[in-house]
Coordinates of C-alpha atoms and ligand atoms in Angstrom, one line a residue:
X1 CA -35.9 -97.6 2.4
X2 CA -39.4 -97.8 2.6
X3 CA -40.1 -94.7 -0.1
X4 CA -39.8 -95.0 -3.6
X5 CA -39.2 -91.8 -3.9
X6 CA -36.4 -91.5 -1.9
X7 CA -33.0 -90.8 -3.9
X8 CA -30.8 -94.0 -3.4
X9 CA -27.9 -92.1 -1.8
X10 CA -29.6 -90.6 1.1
X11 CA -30.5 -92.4 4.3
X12 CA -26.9 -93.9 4.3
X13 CA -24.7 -92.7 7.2
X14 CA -21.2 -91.2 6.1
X15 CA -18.4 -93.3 7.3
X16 CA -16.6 -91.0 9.8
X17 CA -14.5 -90.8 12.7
X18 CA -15.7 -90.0 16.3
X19 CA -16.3 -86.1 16.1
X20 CA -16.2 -84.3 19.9
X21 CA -17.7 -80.6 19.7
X22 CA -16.4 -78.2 21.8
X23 CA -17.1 -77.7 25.4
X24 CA -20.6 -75.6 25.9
X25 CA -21.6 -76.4 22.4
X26 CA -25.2 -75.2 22.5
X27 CA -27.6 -78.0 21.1
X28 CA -30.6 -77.0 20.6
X29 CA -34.2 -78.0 18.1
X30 CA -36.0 -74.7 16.3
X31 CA -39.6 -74.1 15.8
X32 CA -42.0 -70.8 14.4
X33 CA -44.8 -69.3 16.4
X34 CA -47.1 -69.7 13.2
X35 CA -45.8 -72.9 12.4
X36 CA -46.4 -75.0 16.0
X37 CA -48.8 -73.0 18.2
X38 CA -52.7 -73.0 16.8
X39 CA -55.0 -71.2 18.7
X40 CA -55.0 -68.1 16.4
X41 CA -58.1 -66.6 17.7
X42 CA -57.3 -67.0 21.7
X43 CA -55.8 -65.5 24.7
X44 CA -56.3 -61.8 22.6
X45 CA -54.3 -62.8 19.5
X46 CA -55.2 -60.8 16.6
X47 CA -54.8 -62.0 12.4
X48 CA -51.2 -61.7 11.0
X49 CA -50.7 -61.5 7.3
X50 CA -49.9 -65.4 7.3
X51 CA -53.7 -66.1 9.3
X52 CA -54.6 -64.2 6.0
X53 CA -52.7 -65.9 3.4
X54 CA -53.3 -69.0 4.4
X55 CA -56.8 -68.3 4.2
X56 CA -56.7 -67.3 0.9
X57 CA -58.1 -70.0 -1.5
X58 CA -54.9 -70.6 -3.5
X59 CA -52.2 -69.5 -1.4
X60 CA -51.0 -72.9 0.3
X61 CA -51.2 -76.0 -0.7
X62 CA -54.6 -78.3 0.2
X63 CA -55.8 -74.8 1.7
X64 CA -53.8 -75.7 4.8
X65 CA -54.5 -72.8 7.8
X66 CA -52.2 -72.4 10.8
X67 CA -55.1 -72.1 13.1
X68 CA -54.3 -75.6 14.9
X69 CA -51.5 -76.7 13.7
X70 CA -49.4 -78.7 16.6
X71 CA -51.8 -77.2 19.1
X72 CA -48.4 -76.4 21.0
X73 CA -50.3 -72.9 22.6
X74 CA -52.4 -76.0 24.7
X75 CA -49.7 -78.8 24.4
X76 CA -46.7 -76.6 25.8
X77 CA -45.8 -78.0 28.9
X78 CA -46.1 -81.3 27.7
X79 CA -44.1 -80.2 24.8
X80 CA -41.1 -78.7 26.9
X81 CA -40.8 -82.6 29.0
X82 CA -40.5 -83.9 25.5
X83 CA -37.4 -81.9 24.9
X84 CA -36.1 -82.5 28.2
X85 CA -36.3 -86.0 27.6
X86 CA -34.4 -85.5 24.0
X87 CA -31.9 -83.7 26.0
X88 CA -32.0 -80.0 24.0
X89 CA -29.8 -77.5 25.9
X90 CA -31.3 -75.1 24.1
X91 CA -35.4 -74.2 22.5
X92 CA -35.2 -71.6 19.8
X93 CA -38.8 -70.6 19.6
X94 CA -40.2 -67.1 18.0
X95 CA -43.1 -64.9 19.7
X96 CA -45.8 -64.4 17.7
X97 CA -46.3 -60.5 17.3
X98 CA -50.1 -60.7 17.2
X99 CA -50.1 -62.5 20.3
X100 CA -48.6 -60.0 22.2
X101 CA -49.5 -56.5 20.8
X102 CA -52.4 -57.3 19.1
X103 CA -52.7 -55.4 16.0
X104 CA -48.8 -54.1 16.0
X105 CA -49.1 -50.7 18.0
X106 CA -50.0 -50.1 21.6
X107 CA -49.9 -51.7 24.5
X108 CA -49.2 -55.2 25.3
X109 CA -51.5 -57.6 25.4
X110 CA -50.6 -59.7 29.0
X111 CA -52.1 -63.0 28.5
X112 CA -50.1 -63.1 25.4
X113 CA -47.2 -62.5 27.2
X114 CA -48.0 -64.8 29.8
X115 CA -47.9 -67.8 27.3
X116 CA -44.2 -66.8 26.6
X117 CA -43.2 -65.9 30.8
X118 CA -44.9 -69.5 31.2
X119 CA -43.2 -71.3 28.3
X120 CA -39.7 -69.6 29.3
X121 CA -40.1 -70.7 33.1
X122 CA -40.9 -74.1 32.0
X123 CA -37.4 -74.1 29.6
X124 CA -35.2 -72.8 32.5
X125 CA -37.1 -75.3 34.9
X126 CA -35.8 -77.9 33.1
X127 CA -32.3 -76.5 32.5
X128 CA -32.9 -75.6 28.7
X129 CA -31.7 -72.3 27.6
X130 CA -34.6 -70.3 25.9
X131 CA -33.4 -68.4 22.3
X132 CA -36.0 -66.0 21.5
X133 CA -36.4 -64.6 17.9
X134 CA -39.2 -62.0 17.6
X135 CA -39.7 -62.0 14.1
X136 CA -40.5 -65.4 12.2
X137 CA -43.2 -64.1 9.8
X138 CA -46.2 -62.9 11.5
X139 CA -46.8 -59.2 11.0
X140 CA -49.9 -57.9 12.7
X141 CA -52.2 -57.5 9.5
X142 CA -52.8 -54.4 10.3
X143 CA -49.3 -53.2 9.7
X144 CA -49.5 -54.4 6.0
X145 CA -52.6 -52.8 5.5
X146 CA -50.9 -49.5 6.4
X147 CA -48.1 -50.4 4.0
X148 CA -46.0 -53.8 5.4
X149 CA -42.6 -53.8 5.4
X150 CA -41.7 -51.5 2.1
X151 CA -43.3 -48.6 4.3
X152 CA -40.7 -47.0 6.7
X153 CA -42.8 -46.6 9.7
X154 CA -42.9 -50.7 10.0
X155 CA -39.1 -50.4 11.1
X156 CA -39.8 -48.2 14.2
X157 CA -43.0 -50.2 15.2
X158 CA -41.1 -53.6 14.7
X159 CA -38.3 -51.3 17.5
X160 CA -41.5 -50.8 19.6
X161 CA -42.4 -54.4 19.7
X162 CA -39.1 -55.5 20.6
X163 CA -39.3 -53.2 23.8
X164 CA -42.0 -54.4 24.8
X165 CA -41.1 -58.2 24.7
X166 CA -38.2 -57.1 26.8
X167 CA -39.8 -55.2 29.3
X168 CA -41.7 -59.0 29.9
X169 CA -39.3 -61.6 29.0
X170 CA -35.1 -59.8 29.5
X171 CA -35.2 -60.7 32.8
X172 CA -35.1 -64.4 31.9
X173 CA -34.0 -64.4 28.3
X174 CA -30.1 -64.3 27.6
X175 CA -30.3 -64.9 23.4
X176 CA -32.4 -62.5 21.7
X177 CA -32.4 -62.6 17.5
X178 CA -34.7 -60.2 15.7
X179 CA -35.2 -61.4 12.3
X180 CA -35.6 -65.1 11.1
X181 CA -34.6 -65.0 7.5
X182 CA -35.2 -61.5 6.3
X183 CA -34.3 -62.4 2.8
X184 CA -37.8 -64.6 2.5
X185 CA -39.9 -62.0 4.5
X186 CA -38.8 -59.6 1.6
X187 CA -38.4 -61.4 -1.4
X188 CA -40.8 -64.0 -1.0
X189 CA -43.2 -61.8 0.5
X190 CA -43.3 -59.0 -1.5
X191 CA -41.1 -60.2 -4.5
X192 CA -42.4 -63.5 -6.2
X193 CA -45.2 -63.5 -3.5
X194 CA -45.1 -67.0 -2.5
X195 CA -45.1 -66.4 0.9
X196 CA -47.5 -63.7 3.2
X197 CA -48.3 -61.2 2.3
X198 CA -48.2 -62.3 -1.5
X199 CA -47.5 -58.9 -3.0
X200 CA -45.3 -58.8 -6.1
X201 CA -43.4 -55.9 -7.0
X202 CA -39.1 -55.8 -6.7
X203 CA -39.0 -52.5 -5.7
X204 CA -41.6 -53.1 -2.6
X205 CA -39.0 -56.3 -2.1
X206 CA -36.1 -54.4 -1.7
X207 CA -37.5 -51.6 0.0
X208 CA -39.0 -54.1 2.8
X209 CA -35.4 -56.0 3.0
X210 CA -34.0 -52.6 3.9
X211 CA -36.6 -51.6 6.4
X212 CA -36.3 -55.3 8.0
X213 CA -32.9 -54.3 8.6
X214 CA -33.6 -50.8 9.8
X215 CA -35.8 -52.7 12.3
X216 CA -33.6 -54.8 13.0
X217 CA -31.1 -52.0 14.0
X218 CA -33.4 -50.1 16.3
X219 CA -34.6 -53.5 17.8
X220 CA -31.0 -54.0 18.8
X221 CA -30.8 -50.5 20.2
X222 CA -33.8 -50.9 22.2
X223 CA -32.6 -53.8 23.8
X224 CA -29.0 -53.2 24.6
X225 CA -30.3 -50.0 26.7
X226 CA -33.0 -52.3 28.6
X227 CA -31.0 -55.4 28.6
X228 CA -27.5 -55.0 28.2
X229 CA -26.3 -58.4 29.4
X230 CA -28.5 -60.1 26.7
X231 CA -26.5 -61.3 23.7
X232 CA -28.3 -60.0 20.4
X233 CA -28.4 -60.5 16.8
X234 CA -30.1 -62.0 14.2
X235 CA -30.3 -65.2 11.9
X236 CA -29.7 -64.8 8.0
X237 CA -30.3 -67.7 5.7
X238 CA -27.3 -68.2 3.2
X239 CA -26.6 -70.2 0.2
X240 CA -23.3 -70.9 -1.6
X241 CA -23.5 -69.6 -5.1
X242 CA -22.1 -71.7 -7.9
X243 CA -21.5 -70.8 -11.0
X244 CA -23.2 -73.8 -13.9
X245 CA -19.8 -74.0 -15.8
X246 CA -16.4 -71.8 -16.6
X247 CA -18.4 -69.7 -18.5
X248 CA -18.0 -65.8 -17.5
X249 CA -21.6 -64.9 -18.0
X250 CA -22.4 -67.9 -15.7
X251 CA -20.1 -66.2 -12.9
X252 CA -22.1 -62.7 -13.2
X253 CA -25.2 -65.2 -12.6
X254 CA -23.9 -66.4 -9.8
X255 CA -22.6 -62.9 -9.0
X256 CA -25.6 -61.4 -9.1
X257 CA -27.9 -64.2 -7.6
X258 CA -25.0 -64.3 -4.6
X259 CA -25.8 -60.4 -4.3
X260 CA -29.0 -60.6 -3.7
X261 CA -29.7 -63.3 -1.6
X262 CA -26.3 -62.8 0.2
X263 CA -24.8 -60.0 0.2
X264 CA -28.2 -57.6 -0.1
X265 CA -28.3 -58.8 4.3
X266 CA -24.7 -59.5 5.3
X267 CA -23.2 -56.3 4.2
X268 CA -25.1 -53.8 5.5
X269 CA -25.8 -55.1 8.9
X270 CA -21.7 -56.4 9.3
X271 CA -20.0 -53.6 7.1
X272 CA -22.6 -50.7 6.9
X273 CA -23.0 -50.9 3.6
X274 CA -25.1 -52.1 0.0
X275 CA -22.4 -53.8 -2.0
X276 CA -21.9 -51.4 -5.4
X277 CA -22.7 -54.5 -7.9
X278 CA -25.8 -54.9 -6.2
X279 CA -27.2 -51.3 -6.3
X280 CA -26.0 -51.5 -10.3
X281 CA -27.7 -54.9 -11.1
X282 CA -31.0 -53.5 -8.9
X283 CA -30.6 -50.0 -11.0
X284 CA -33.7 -50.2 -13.4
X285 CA -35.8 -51.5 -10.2
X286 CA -34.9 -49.2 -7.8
X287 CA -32.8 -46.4 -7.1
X288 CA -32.4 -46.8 -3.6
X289 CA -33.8 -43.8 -2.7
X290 CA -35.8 -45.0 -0.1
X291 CA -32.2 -45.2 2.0
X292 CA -32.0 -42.1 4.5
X293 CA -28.7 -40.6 6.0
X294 CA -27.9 -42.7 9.2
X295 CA -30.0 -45.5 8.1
X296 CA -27.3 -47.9 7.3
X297 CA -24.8 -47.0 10.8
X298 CA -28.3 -47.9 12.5
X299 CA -28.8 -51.5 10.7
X300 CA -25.2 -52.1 11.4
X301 CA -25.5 -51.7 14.8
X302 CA -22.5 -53.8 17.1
X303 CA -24.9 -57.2 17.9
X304 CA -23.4 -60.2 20.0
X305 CA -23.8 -63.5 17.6
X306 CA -24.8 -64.1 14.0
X307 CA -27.6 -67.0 13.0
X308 CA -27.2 -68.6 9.7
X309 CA -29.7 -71.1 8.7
X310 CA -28.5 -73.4 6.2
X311 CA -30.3 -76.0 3.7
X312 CA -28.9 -76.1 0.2
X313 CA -26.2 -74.5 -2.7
X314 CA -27.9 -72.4 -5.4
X315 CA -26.5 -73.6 -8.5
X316 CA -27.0 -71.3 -11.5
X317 CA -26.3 -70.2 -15.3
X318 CA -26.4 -66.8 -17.3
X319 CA -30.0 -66.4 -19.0
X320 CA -30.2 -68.2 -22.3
X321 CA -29.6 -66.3 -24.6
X322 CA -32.1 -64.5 -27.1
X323 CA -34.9 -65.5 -24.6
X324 CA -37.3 -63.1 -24.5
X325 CA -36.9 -61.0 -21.3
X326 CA -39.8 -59.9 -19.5
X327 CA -39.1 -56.3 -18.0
X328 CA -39.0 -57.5 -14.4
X329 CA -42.5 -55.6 -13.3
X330 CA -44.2 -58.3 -15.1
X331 CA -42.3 -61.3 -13.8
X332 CA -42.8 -61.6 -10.5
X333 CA -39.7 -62.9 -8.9
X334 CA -37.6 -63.1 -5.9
X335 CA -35.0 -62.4 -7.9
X336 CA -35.6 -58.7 -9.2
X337 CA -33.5 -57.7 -11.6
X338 CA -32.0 -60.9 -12.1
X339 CA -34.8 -63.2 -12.7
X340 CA -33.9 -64.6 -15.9
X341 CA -31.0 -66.3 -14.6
X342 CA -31.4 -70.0 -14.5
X343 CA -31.5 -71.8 -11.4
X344 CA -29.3 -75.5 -12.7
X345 CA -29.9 -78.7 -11.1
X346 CA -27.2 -81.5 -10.7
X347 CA -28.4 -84.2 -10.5
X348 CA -27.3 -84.6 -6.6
X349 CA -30.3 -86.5 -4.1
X350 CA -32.9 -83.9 -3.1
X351 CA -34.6 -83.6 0.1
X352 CA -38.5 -83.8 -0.3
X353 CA -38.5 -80.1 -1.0
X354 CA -36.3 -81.0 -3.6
X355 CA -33.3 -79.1 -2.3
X356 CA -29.9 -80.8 -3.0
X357 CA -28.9 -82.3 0.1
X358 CA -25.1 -80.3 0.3
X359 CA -23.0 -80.5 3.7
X360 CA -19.8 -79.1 2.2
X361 CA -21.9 -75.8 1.8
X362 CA -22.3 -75.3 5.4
X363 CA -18.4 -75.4 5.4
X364 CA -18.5 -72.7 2.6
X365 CA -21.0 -70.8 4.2
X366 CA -19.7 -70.7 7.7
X367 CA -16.0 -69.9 6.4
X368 CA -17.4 -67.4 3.8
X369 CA -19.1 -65.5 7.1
X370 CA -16.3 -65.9 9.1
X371 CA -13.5 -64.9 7.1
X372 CA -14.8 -62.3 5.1
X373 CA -17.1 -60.5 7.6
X374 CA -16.6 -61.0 11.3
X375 CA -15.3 -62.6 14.5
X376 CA -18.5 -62.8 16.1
X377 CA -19.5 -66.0 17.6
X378 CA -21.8 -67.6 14.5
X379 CA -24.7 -70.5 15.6
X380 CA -26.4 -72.7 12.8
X381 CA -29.9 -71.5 14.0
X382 CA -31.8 -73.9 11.4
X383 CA -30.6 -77.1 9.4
X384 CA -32.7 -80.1 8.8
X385 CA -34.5 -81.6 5.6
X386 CA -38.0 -82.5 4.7
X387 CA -38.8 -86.2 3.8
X388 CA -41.8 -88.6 3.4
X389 CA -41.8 -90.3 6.8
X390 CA -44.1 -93.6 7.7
X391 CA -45.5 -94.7 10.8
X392 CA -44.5 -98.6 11.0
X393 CA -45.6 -100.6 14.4
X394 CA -45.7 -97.0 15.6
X395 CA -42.2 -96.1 15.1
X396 CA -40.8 -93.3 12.7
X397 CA -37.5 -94.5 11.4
X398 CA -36.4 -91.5 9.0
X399 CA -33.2 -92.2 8.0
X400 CA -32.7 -90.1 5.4
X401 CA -33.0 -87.2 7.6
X402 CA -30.9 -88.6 10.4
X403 CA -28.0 -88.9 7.7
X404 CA -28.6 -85.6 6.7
X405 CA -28.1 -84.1 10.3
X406 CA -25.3 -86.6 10.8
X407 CA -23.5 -85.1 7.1
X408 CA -24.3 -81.7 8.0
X409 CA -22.7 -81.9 11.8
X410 CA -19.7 -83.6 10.1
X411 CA -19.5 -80.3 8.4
X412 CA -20.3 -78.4 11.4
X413 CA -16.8 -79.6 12.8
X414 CA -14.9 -79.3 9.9
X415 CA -15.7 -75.6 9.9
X416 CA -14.9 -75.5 13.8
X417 CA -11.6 -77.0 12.9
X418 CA -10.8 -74.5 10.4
X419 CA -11.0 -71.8 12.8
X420 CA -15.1 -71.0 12.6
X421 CA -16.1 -69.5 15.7
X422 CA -19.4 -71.8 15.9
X423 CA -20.9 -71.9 19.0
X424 CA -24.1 -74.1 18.8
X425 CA -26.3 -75.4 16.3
X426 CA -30.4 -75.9 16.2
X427 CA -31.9 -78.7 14.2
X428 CA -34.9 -77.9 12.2
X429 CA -37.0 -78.6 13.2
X430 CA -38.2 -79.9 16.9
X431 CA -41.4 -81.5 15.1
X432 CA -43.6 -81.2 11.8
X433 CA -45.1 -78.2 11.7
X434 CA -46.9 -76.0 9.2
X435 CA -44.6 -75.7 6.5
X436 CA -45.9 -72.1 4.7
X437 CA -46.9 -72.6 1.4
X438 CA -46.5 -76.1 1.5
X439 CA -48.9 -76.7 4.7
X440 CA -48.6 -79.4 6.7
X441 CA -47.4 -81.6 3.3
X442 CA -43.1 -81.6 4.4
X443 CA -42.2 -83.4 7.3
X444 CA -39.2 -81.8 8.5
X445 CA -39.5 -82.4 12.4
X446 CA -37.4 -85.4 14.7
X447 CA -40.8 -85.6 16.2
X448 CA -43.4 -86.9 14.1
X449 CA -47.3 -85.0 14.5
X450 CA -50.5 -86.9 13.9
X451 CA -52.6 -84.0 13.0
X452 CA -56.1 -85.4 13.7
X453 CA -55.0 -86.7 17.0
X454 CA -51.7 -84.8 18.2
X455 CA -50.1 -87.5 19.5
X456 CA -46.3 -87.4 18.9
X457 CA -43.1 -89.8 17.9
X458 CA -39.9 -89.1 18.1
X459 CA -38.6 -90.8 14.9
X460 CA -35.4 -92.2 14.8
X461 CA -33.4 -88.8 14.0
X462 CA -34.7 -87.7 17.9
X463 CA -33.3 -90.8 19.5
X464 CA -29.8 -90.0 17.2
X465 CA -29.8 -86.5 18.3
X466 CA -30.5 -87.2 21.7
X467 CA -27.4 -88.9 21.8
X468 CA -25.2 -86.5 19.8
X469 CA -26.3 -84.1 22.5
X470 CA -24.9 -86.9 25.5
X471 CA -21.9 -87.4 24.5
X472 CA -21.3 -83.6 22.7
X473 CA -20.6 -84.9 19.4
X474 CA -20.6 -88.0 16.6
X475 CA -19.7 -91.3 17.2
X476 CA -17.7 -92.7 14.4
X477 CA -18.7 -95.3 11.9
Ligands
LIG501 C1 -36.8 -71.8 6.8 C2 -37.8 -71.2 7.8 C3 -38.4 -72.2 8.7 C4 -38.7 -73.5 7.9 C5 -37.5 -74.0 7.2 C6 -37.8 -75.3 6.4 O1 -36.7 -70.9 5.7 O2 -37.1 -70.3 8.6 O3 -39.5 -71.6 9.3 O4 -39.8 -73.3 7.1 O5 -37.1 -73.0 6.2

């Protein structure tokens, strides 16, 4: 392994049998507007709250800016022969709000949109299904400036949006998901503030989760009446919760912890509802009375597929006891109300975000969605791990994340075999990109990036995955 760094036990493939997915298993590579496209001042794009972040001394690492980053806006076509040649039935790539109604209200801006028409037409030229999310971060900055997502009226412009990428793109574009990840956009945004628009406050955080849903809701309204052969929904990003030990007050960590970066999404938009032990544990930072009559039918509005994006287990313990607690408006976390419980590590190999590389948690986490909250068709919409990667005679050989991939579709099955409607999964991600707060410092694509010169390998993952795709599943070992 040519990294020091690297934990011994990763990079080495599983021994495994010969794994065949299902017929029409959608393979497919993810990316982020913010994260691939550059060009943040052309073809009418306006600043979202990430252009303003990130320009922010102090806000991402080595001052890192998305204003370049894989130059894919100029590089597209180019781009789209590449995953052609890797074989990808399917691109899931977001829309970058700002791009295409500059400034969040109003009309649409058409050479915005004509990026997107032209990307899409190049995908279904060659024969790659196109999986549009409209939300992956990028608020118009003028939208927080009237109040971002804890204000109400972001819900109904978000709905607005929506209909307008439909009007331009439903004619060509069968998967639709609204939301990447709402739990970061809240609680990372406006919770701990690690991530745009860097406010702290819990009750703003939960306040913008539930208008991200409420969003969500009249997104999905808008474009079943326009569209209503699309297939809609929206991508979550779960975690198993473990409790550290036997201990009850360790359980009511992982309780809570599981509540809020669970259950807070997955009940109301699939049951309609807040879970009670959630509302309790959230009672001395909010009391929910920013939820109105009708809002919670509207968030659980019927929708066609559920997205999970998976990367790691939360592992966690009660707070230690006698601690002093800080009354949560003075830590800011994304954890509100519960940030004193301690997050445990295990001592399993990490991933270069130091995530604890855990395939039998995509098993958990797929069952878990399954069996206790729908029958709708699921997709892994993200998976993939961040390591230090080396050129060498010009070739990328990244092991350690072609094992992960490799664990993690081994899991994939398993939860197909135990009765888990999955219906496609999308490696994270196509190439390096801008990784928020960590700029361009985690690798996580199958295609490496040379920033000063763009030029772009497939690593060894790429060439792996292009095969998975060939013969529709794992060879064995
Ligand atoms: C997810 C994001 C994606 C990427 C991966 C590593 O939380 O959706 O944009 O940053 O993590």
């Amino acid at each position: 392994m040519s990294n020091p760094n690297h934990p011994p036990a990763v990079g080495v493939l599983e021994q495994g049998p010969e794994l065949i997915f299902p017929p029409g298993f959608l393979w497919g590579a993810a990316t982020a507007a913010y994260q691939i496209e550059g060009a943040a001042t052309e073809g009418g794009r306006t600043p979202s709250i990430w252009d303003t972040f990130s320009h922010t001394e102090g806000r991402v690492v080595n001052g890192h800016t998305g204003d370049v980053a894989c130059d894919h806006y100029h590089r597209m076509p180019d781009d789209v022969r590449m995953m052609a040649d890797l074989g990808l039935r399917s691109y899931r790539f977001s829309v970058a709000w700002p791009r295409v109604q500059p400034g969040g209200s109003g009309p649409a801006n058409t050479e915005g949109l004509d990026f997107y028409r032209r990307l899409v037409d190049e995908l279904l030229n060659h024969g790659i299904e196109p999986w549009l999310t409209l939300y992956h971060w990028d608020l118009p900055q003028p939208l927080e400036d009237a109040g971002g997502w804890p204000a109400r009226d972001t819900a109904g412009r978000f709905a607005d949006y929506a209909q307008l990428v439909a009007d331009a793109l439903g004619d060509r574009v069968t998967y639709w998901t609204t939301l990447n990840e709402p739990w970061c956009s809240a609680f990372l945004g406006y919770g701990s503030g690690a991530h745009a628009p860097g406010r702290s406050d819990g009750a703003d955080a939960v306040r913008a989760g539930h208008h991200l849903m409420l969003g969500h809701g009249l997104a999905v309204q808008a474009l079943r009446a326009s569209r209503p052969s699309a297939q809609l929904g929206v991508t979550v990003n779960l975690y198993p919760v473990t409790p550290a030990s036997d201990d009850p007050a360790d359980a009511d960590a992982a309780r809570r912890i599981d509540g809020l970066a669970n259950r807070f999404f997955l009940d109301p938009l699939l049951r309609g509802s807040y879970p009670a032990d959630l509302v309790a544990d959230l009672k001395q930072v909010t009391d929910f009375g920013h939820v109105q009559d009708g809002d919670l039918t509207t968030i659980a509005t019927p929708m066609d597929l559920v997205g999970i994006n998976y990367y790691s287990r939360h592992v966690v313990a009660a707070p230690v006891e006698g601690a002093q607690q800080e009354p949560y408006w003075r830590a800011p976390s994304c954890w509100p109300g519960s940030q004193d419980v301690r997050f445990v590590t295990r001592g399993v190999p990490v991933t270069d975000m130091n995530w604890e590389i855990d395939a039998p948690g995509l098993v958990e986490t797929l069952r878990r969605v399954h069996e206790e909250y729908t029958d709708l068709p699921l997709y892994v919409t993200e998976n993939g791990s961040a390591f230090v990667d080396e050129v060498v005679d010009g070739k990328v050989d990244d092991a350690d994340r072609l094992a992960y991939f490799d664990a993690h579709l081994r899991a994939a099955h398993e939860a197909i075999t135990a009765g888990v409607p999955l219906r496609g999964y999308f490696a994270w991600s196509l190439m390096d990109n801008f990784e928020w707060a960590w700029g361009y410092t985690k690798r996580f694509g199958m295609v490496w990036i040379d920033y000063d010169t763009q030029i772009r390998i497939p690593k060894s993952s790429a060439r792996w995955y292009a095969e998975v795709i060939r013969r529709n599943g794992l060879a064995g070992q």
